[in-house]
mmCIF file of C-alpha atoms and ligand atoms in Angstrom:
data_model
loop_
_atom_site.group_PDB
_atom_site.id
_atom_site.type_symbol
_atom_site.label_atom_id
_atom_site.label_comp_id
_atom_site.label_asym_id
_atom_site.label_seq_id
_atom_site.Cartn_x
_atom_site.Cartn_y
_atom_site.Cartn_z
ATOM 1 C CA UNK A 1 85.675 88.689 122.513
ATOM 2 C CA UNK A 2 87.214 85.750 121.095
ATOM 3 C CA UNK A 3 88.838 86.306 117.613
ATOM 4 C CA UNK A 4 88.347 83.942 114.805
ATOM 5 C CA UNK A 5 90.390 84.411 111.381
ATOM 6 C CA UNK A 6 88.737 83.769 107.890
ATOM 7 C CA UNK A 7 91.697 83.596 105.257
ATOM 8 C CA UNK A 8 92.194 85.948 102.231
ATOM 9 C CA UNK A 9 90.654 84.807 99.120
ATOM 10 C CA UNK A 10 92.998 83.567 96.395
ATOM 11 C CA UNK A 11 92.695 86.021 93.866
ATOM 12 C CA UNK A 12 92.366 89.310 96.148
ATOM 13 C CA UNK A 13 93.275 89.587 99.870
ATOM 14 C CA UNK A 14 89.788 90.442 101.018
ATOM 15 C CA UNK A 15 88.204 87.422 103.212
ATOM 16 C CA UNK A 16 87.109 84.614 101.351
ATOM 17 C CA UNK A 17 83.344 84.760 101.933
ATOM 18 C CA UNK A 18 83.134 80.878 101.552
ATOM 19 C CA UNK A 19 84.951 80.309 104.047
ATOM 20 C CA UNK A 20 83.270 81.901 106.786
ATOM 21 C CA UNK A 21 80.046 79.471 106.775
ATOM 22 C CA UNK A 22 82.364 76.622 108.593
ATOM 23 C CA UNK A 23 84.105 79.174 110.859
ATOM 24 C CA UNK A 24 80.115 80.792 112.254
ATOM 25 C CA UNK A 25 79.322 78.942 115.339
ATOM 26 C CA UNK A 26 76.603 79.740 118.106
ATOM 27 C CA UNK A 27 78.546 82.196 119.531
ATOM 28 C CA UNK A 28 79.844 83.995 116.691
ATOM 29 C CA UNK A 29 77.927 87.640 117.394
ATOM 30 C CA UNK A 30 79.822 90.074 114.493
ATOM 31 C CA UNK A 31 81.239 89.508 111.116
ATOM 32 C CA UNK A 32 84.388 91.887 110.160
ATOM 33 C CA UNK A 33 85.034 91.968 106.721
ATOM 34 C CA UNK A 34 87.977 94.416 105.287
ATOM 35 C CA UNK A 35 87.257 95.829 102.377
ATOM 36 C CA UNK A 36 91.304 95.901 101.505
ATOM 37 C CA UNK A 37 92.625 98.653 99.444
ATOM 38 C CA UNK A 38 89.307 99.987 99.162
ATOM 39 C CA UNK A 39 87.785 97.223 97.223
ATOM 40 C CA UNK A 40 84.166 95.756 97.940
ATOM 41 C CA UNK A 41 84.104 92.210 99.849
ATOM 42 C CA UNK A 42 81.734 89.934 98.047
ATOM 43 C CA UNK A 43 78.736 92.465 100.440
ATOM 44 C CA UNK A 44 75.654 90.326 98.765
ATOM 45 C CA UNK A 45 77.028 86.688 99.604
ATOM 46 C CA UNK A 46 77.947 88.555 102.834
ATOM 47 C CA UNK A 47 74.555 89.730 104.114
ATOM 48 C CA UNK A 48 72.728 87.328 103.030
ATOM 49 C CA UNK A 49 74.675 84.673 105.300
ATOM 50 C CA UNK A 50 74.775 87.025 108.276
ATOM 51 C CA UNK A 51 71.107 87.248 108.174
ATOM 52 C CA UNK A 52 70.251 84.127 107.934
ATOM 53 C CA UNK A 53 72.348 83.665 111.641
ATOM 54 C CA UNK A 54 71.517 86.485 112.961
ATOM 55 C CA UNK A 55 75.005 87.937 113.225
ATOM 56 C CA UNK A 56 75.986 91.947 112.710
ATOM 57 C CA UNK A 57 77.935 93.043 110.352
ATOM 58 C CA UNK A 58 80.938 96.011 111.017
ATOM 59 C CA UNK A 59 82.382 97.032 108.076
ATOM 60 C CA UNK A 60 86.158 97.708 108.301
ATOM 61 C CA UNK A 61 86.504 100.326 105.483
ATOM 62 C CA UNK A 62 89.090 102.181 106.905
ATOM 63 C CA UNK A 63 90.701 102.354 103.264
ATOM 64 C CA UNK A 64 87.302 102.572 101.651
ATOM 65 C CA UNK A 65 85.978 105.898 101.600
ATOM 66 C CA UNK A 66 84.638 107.040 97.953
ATOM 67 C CA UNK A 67 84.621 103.462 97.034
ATOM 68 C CA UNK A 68 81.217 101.052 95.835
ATOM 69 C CA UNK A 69 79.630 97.789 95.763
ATOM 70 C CA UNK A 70 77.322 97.323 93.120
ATOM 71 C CA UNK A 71 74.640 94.778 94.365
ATOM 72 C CA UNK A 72 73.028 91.412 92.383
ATOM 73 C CA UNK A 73 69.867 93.882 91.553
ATOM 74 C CA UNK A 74 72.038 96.932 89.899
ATOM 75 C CA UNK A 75 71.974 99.376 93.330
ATOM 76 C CA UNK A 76 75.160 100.701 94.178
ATOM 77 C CA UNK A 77 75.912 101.282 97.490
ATOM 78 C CA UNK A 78 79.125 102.816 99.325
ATOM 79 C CA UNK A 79 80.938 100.933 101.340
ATOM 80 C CA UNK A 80 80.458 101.727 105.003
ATOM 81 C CA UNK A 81 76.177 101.875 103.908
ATOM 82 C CA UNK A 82 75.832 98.248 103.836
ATOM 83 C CA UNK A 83 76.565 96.207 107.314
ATOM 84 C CA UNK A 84 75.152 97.345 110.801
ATOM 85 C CA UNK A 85 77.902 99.767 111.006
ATOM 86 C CA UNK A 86 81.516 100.646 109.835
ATOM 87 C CA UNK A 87 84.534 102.288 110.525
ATOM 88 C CA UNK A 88 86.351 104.624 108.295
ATOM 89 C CA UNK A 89 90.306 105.705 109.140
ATOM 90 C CA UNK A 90 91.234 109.159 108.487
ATOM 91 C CA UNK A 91 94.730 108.272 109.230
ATOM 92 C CA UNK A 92 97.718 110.126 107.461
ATOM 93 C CA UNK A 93 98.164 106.983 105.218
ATOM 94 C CA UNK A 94 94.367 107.047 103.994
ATOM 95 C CA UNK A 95 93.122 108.774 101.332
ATOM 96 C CA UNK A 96 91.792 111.564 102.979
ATOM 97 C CA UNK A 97 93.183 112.418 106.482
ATOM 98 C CA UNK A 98 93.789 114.425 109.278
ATOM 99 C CA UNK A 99 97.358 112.852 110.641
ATOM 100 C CA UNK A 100 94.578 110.316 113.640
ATOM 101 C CA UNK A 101 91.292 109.984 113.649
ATOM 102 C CA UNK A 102 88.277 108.333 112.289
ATOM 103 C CA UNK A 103 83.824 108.015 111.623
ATOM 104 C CA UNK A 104 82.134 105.479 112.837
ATOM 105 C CA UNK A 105 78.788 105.166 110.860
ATOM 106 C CA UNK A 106 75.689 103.348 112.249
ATOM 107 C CA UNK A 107 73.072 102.101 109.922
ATOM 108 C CA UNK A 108 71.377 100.615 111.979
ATOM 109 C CA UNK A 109 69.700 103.302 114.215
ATOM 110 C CA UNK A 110 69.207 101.612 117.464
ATOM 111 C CA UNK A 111 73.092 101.807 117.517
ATOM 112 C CA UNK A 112 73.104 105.757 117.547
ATOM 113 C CA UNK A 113 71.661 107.009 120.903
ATOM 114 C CA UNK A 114 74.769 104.419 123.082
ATOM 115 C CA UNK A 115 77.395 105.602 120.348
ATOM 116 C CA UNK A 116 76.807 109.204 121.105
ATOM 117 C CA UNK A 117 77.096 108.632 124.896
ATOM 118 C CA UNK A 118 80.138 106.651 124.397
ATOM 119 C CA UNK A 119 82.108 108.708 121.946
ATOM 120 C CA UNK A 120 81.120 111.586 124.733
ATOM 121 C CA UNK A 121 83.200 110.071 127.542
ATOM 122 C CA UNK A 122 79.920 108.293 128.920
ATOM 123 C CA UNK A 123 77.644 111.170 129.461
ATOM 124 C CA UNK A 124 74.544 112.369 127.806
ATOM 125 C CA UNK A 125 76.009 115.839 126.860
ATOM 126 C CA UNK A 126 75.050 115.803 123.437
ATOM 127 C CA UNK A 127 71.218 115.492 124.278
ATOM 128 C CA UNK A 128 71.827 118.103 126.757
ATOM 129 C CA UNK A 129 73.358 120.412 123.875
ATOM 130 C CA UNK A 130 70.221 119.783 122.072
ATOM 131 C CA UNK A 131 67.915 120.812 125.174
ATOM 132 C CA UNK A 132 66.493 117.207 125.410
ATOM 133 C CA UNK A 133 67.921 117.369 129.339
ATOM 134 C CA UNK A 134 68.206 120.319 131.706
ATOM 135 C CA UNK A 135 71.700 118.727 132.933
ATOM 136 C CA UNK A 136 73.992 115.715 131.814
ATOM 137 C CA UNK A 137 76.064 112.960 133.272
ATOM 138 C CA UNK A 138 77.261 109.885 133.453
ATOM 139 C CA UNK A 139 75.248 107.016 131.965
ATOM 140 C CA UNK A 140 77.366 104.616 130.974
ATOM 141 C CA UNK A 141 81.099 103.878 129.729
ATOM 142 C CA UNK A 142 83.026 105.725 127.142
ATOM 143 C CA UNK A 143 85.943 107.409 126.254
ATOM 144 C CA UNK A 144 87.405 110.981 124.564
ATOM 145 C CA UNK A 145 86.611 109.976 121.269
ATOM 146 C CA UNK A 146 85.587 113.403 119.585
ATOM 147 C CA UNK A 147 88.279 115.318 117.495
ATOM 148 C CA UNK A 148 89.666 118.229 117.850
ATOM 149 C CA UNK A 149 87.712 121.381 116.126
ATOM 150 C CA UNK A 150 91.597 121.823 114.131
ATOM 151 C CA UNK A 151 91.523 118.245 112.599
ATOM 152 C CA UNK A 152 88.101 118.299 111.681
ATOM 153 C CA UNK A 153 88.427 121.660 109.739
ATOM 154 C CA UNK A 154 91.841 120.456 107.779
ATOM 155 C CA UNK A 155 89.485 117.136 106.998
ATOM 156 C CA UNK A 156 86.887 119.130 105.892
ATOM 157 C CA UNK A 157 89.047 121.032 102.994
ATOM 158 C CA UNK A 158 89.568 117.588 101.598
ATOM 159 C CA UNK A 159 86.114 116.298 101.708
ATOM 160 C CA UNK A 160 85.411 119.876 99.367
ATOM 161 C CA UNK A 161 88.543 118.631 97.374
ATOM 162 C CA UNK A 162 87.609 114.787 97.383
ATOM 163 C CA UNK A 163 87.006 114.634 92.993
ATOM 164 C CA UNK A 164 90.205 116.647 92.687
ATOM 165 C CA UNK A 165 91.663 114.029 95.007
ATOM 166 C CA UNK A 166 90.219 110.559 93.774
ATOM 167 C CA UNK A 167 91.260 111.838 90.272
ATOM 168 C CA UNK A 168 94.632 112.340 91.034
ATOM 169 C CA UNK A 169 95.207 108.868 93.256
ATOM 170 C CA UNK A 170 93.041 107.139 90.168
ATOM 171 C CA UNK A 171 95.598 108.690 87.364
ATOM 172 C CA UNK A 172 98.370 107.651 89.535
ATOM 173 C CA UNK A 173 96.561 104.093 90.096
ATOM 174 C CA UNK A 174 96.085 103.736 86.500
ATOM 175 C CA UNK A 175 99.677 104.788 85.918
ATOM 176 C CA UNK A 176 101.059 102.338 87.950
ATOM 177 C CA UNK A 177 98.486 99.118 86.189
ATOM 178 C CA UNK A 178 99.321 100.086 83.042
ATOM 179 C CA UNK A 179 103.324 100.408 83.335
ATOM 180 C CA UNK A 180 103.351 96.778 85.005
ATOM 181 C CA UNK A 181 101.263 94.674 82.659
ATOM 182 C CA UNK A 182 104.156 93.311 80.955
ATOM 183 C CA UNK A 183 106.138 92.273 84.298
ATOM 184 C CA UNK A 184 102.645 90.559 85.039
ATOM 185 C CA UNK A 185 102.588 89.009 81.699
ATOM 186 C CA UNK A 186 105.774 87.752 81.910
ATOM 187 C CA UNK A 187 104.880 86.059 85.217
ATOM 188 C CA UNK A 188 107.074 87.961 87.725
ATOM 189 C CA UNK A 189 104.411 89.620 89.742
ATOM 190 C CA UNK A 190 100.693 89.475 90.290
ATOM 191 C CA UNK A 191 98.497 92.660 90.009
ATOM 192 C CA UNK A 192 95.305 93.661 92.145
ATOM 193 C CA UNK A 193 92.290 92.235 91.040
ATOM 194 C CA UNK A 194 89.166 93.880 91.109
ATOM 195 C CA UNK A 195 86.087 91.755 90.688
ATOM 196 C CA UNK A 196 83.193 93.071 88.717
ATOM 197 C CA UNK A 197 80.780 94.308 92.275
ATOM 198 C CA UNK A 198 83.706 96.912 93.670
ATOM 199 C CA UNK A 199 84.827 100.089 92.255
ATOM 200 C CA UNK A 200 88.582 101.211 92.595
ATOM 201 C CA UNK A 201 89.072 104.488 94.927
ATOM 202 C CA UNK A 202 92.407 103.744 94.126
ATOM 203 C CA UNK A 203 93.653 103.523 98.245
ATOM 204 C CA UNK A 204 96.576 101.703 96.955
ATOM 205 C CA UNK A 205 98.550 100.412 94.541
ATOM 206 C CA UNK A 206 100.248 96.931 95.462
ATOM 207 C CA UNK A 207 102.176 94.282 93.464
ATOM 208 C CA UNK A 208 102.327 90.493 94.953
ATOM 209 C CA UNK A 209 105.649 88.988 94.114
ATOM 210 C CA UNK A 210 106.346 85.199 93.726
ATOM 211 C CA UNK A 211 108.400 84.773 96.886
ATOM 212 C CA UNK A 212 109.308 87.021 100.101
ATOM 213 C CA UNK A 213 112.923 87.298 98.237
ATOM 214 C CA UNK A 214 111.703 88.922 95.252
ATOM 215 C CA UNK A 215 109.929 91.115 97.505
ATOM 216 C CA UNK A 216 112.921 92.303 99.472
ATOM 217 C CA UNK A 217 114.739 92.421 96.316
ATOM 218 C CA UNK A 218 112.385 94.824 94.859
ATOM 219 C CA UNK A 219 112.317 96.713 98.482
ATOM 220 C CA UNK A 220 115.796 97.228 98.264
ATOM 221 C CA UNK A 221 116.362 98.257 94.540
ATOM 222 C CA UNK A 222 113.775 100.875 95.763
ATOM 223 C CA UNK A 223 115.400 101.667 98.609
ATOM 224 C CA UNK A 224 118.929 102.283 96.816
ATOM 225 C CA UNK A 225 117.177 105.382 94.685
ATOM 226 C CA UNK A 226 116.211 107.017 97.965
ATOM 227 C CA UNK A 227 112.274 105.578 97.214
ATOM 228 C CA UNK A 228 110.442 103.594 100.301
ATOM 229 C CA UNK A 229 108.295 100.932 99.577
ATOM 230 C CA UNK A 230 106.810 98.806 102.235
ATOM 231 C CA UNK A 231 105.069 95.675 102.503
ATOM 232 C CA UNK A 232 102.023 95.418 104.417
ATOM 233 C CA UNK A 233 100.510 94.180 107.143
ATOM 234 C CA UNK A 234 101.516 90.767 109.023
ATOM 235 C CA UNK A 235 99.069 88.240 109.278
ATOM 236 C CA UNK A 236 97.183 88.979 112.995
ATOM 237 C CA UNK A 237 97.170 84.816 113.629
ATOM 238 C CA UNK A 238 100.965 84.920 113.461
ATOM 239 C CA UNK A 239 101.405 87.699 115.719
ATOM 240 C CA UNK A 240 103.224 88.095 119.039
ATOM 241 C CA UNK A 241 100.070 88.981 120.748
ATOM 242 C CA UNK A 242 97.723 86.568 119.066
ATOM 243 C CA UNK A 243 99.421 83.132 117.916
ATOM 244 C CA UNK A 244 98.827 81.227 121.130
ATOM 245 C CA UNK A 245 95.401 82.050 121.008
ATOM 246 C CA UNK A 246 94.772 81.380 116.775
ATOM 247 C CA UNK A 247 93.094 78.214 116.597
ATOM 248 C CA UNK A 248 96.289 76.725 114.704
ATOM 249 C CA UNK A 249 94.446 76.649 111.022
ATOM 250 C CA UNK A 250 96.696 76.967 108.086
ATOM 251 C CA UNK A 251 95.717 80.539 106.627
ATOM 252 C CA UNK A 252 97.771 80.422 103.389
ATOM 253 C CA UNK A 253 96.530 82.903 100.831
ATOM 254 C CA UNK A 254 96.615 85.439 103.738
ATOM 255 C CA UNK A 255 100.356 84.045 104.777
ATOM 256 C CA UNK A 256 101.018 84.910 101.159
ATOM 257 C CA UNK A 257 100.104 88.427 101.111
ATOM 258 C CA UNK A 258 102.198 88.741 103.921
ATOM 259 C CA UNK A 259 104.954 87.410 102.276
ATOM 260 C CA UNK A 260 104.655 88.856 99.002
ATOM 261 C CA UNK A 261 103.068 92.006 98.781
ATOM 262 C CA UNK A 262 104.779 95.308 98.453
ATOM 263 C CA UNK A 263 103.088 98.395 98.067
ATOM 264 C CA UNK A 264 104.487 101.255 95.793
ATOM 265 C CA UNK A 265 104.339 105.324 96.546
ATOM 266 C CA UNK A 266 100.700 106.268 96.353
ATOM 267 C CA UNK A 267 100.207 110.465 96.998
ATOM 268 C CA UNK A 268 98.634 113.503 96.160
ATOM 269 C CA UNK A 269 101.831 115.249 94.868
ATOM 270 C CA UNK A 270 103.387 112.047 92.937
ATOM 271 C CA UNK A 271 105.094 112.790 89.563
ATOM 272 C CA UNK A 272 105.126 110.797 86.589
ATOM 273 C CA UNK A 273 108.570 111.379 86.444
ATOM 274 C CA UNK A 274 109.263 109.735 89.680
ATOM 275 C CA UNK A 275 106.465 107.031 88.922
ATOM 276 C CA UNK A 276 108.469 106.303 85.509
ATOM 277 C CA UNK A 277 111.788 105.798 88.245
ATOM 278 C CA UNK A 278 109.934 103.561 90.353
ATOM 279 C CA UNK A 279 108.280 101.363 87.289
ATOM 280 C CA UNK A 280 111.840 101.540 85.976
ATOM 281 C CA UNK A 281 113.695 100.043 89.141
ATOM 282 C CA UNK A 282 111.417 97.410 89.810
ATOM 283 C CA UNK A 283 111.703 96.786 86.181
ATOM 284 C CA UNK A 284 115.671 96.700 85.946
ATOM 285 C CA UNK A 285 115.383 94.255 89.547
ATOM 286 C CA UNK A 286 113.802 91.712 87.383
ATOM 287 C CA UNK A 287 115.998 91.262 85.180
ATOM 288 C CA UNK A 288 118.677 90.362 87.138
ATOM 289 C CA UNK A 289 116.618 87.676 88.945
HETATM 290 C C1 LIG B 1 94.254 102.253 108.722
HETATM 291 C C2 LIG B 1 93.472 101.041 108.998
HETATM 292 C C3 LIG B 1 92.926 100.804 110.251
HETATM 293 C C4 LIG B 1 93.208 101.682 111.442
HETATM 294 O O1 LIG B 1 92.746 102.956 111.334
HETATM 295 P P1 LIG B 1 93.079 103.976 112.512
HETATM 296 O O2 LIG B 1 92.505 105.279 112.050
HETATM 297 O O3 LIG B 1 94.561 104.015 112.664
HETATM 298 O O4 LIG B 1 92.400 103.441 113.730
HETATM 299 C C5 LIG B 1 92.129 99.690 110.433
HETATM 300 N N1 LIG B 1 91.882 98.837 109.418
HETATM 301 C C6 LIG B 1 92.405 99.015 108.201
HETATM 302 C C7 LIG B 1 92.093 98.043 107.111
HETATM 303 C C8 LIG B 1 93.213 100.117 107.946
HETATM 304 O O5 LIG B 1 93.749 100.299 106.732
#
C-alpha cells in the first residue's frame, strides 16, 4: 500500500479532516485517523466523507481506550465503535497494558470470520474449537497473533480496575492543566485542546513549546532533577524509511508537533509532590529564557 500523509490540524495534532478531501483519489481504499492522546478526530465530518467514496475507515486508537466521541445527534460512542475497525495498543506506555500487545475490533462483521483465521496463524482452529469442523488447517495467511494466557490475565486485573485507573490519570491530567495555565497565559507554551465532540481519558499530558530550543531547554531542566520527559513522535514523511517516498508536501502543523511537543510524567503511582517538582522546573526554565 502506498502511504499518503494528511497534516495535523492547527489547534490539536489529530489529522485535519479538511484536508483529506484533496488528498482521496481513486485509489485511496482506507482512511487512518489517530485519535492522539486519546482525543476524538472530528468522527462525524469523518464518516460522512468516507461514505460518500466508499473508503473504510481503521481507527488508530491505540491511546484511546475509555475515551468518547459525542456525535452531531447527542449519541456517544467510544472510540474504536465508530470506523470499520480499530486498533487498540496495550503497550506498557498506554493506559492500560500488559508490557506488548493489542485488540483489534471489527465493526463491521464481514471482517470477523478472515481476522480469526489470521490472528490464528492461517488456520481455521477456532471454528474447530467451537465444533463447526471435525479438523482444521490452513486456509489462508496469518501470523502468531494471540497472547499469551499470562498477559491476558495481568490485563484483565486492570480492565476490573479501569475507574480506579482513569480517575487517577484524570486527577493527575487535571493537575498538570491547572498548574500550567499561567505559563500558557503568559504565552510560553500551548496546552492540549480538546474540542467539544471528544472526552479526555487523560492518555497524556503534553505541552507544545514555541521553538525546538525551548523544548530541549525544558527537557534538560527536567533531566537535571533526575525526571525524563520526552518528546514524541517524528513526523513519518520525514523519516529514514519514508522521505523518498512522501510526496514532498509541506506538512507544517505536524512538523511542529514534532518540534515542539514534550510530554510530562503521566502514571498510576505519580505524586503531587513530584508533579509540584516537575510544574516547578519547567516553571523556573522559563524564566531564565
Ligand atoms: C502505541 C501506539 C501504537 C503502537 O501500538 P503497539 O501496541 O506498540 O503496536 C500505534 N499508534 C499509536 C497512536 C500509538 O500510540
Amino acid at each position: 500500500a502506498k502511504l499518503v500523509f494528511a497534516d495535523s490540524a492547527k489547534d490539536n495534532p489529530n489529522m485535519d479532516i479538511h484536508s483529506l478531501r484533496g488528498l482521496i483519489t481513486s485509489k485511496t481504499k482506507v482512511i487512518v485517523p489517530v485519535h492522539y492522546a486519546g482525543i476524538a478526530c472530528d468522527m462525524d465530518a469523518l464518516m460522512d466523507l468516507a461514505n460518500e467514496f466508499g473508503i473504510y475507515v481503521v481507527e488508530d486508537a491505540a491511546q484511546a481506550v475509555d475515551s468518547w466521541y459525542t456525535s452531531k445527534d447527542g449519541s456517544k460512542k467510544p472510540l474504536g465503535s465508530i470506523g470499520h475497525m480499530a486498533a487498540f495498543s496495550f503497550h506498557e506506555t498506554k493506559n492500560i497494558m500488559s508490557g506488548e500487545g493489542g485488540m483489534l475490533v471489527i465493526n463491521d462483521p464481514k471482517f470477523a470470520a478472515r481476522a480469526e483465521i489470521i490472528r490464528e496463524k492461517g488456520t481455521n482452529r477456532s471454528a474447530f474449537f467451537r465444533g463447526e469442523i471435525d479438523k482444521y488447517g490452513w486456509v489462508d495467511m496469518g501470523s502468531s497473533f494471540l497472547p499469551s494466557d499470562i498477559l491476558a490475565a495481568f490485563l484483565f486485573a486492570q480492565l476490573e480496575n479501569l475507574n480506579d485507573i482513569q480517575n487517577k490519570r484524570k486527577e493527575i491530567w487535571n493537575f498538570y492543566h491547572a498548574g500550567m495555565t499561567e505559563l500558557a497565559s503568559a504565552g510560553k507554551v500551548t496546552l492540549p485542546f480538546i474540542p467539544d465532540w471528544a472526552s479526555n481519558n487523560a492518555h497524556m499530558y503534553y505541552i507544545v513549546c514555541k521553538s525546538p530550543t525551548h523544548r530541549q531547554g525544558v527537557i534538560e531542566a527536567l533531566k537535571k532533577q533526575g525526571i525524563m520527559a520526552v518528546f514524541h513522535y517524528l513526523s513519518l514523511h520525514k523519516s529514514e524509511y519514508y522521505k523518498d517516498k512522501h510526496d514532498g508536501r509541506e506538512l507544517v502543523n505536524s512538523d511542529h508537533y514534532s518540534d515542539c511537543l514534550v510530554r510530562l510524567p503521566m502514571y498510576y503511582e505519580l505524586t503531587t509532590a513530584q508533579q509540584e517538582l516537575i510544574l516547578k522546573t519547567i516553571y523556573t526554565y522559563f524564566l531564565s529564557v
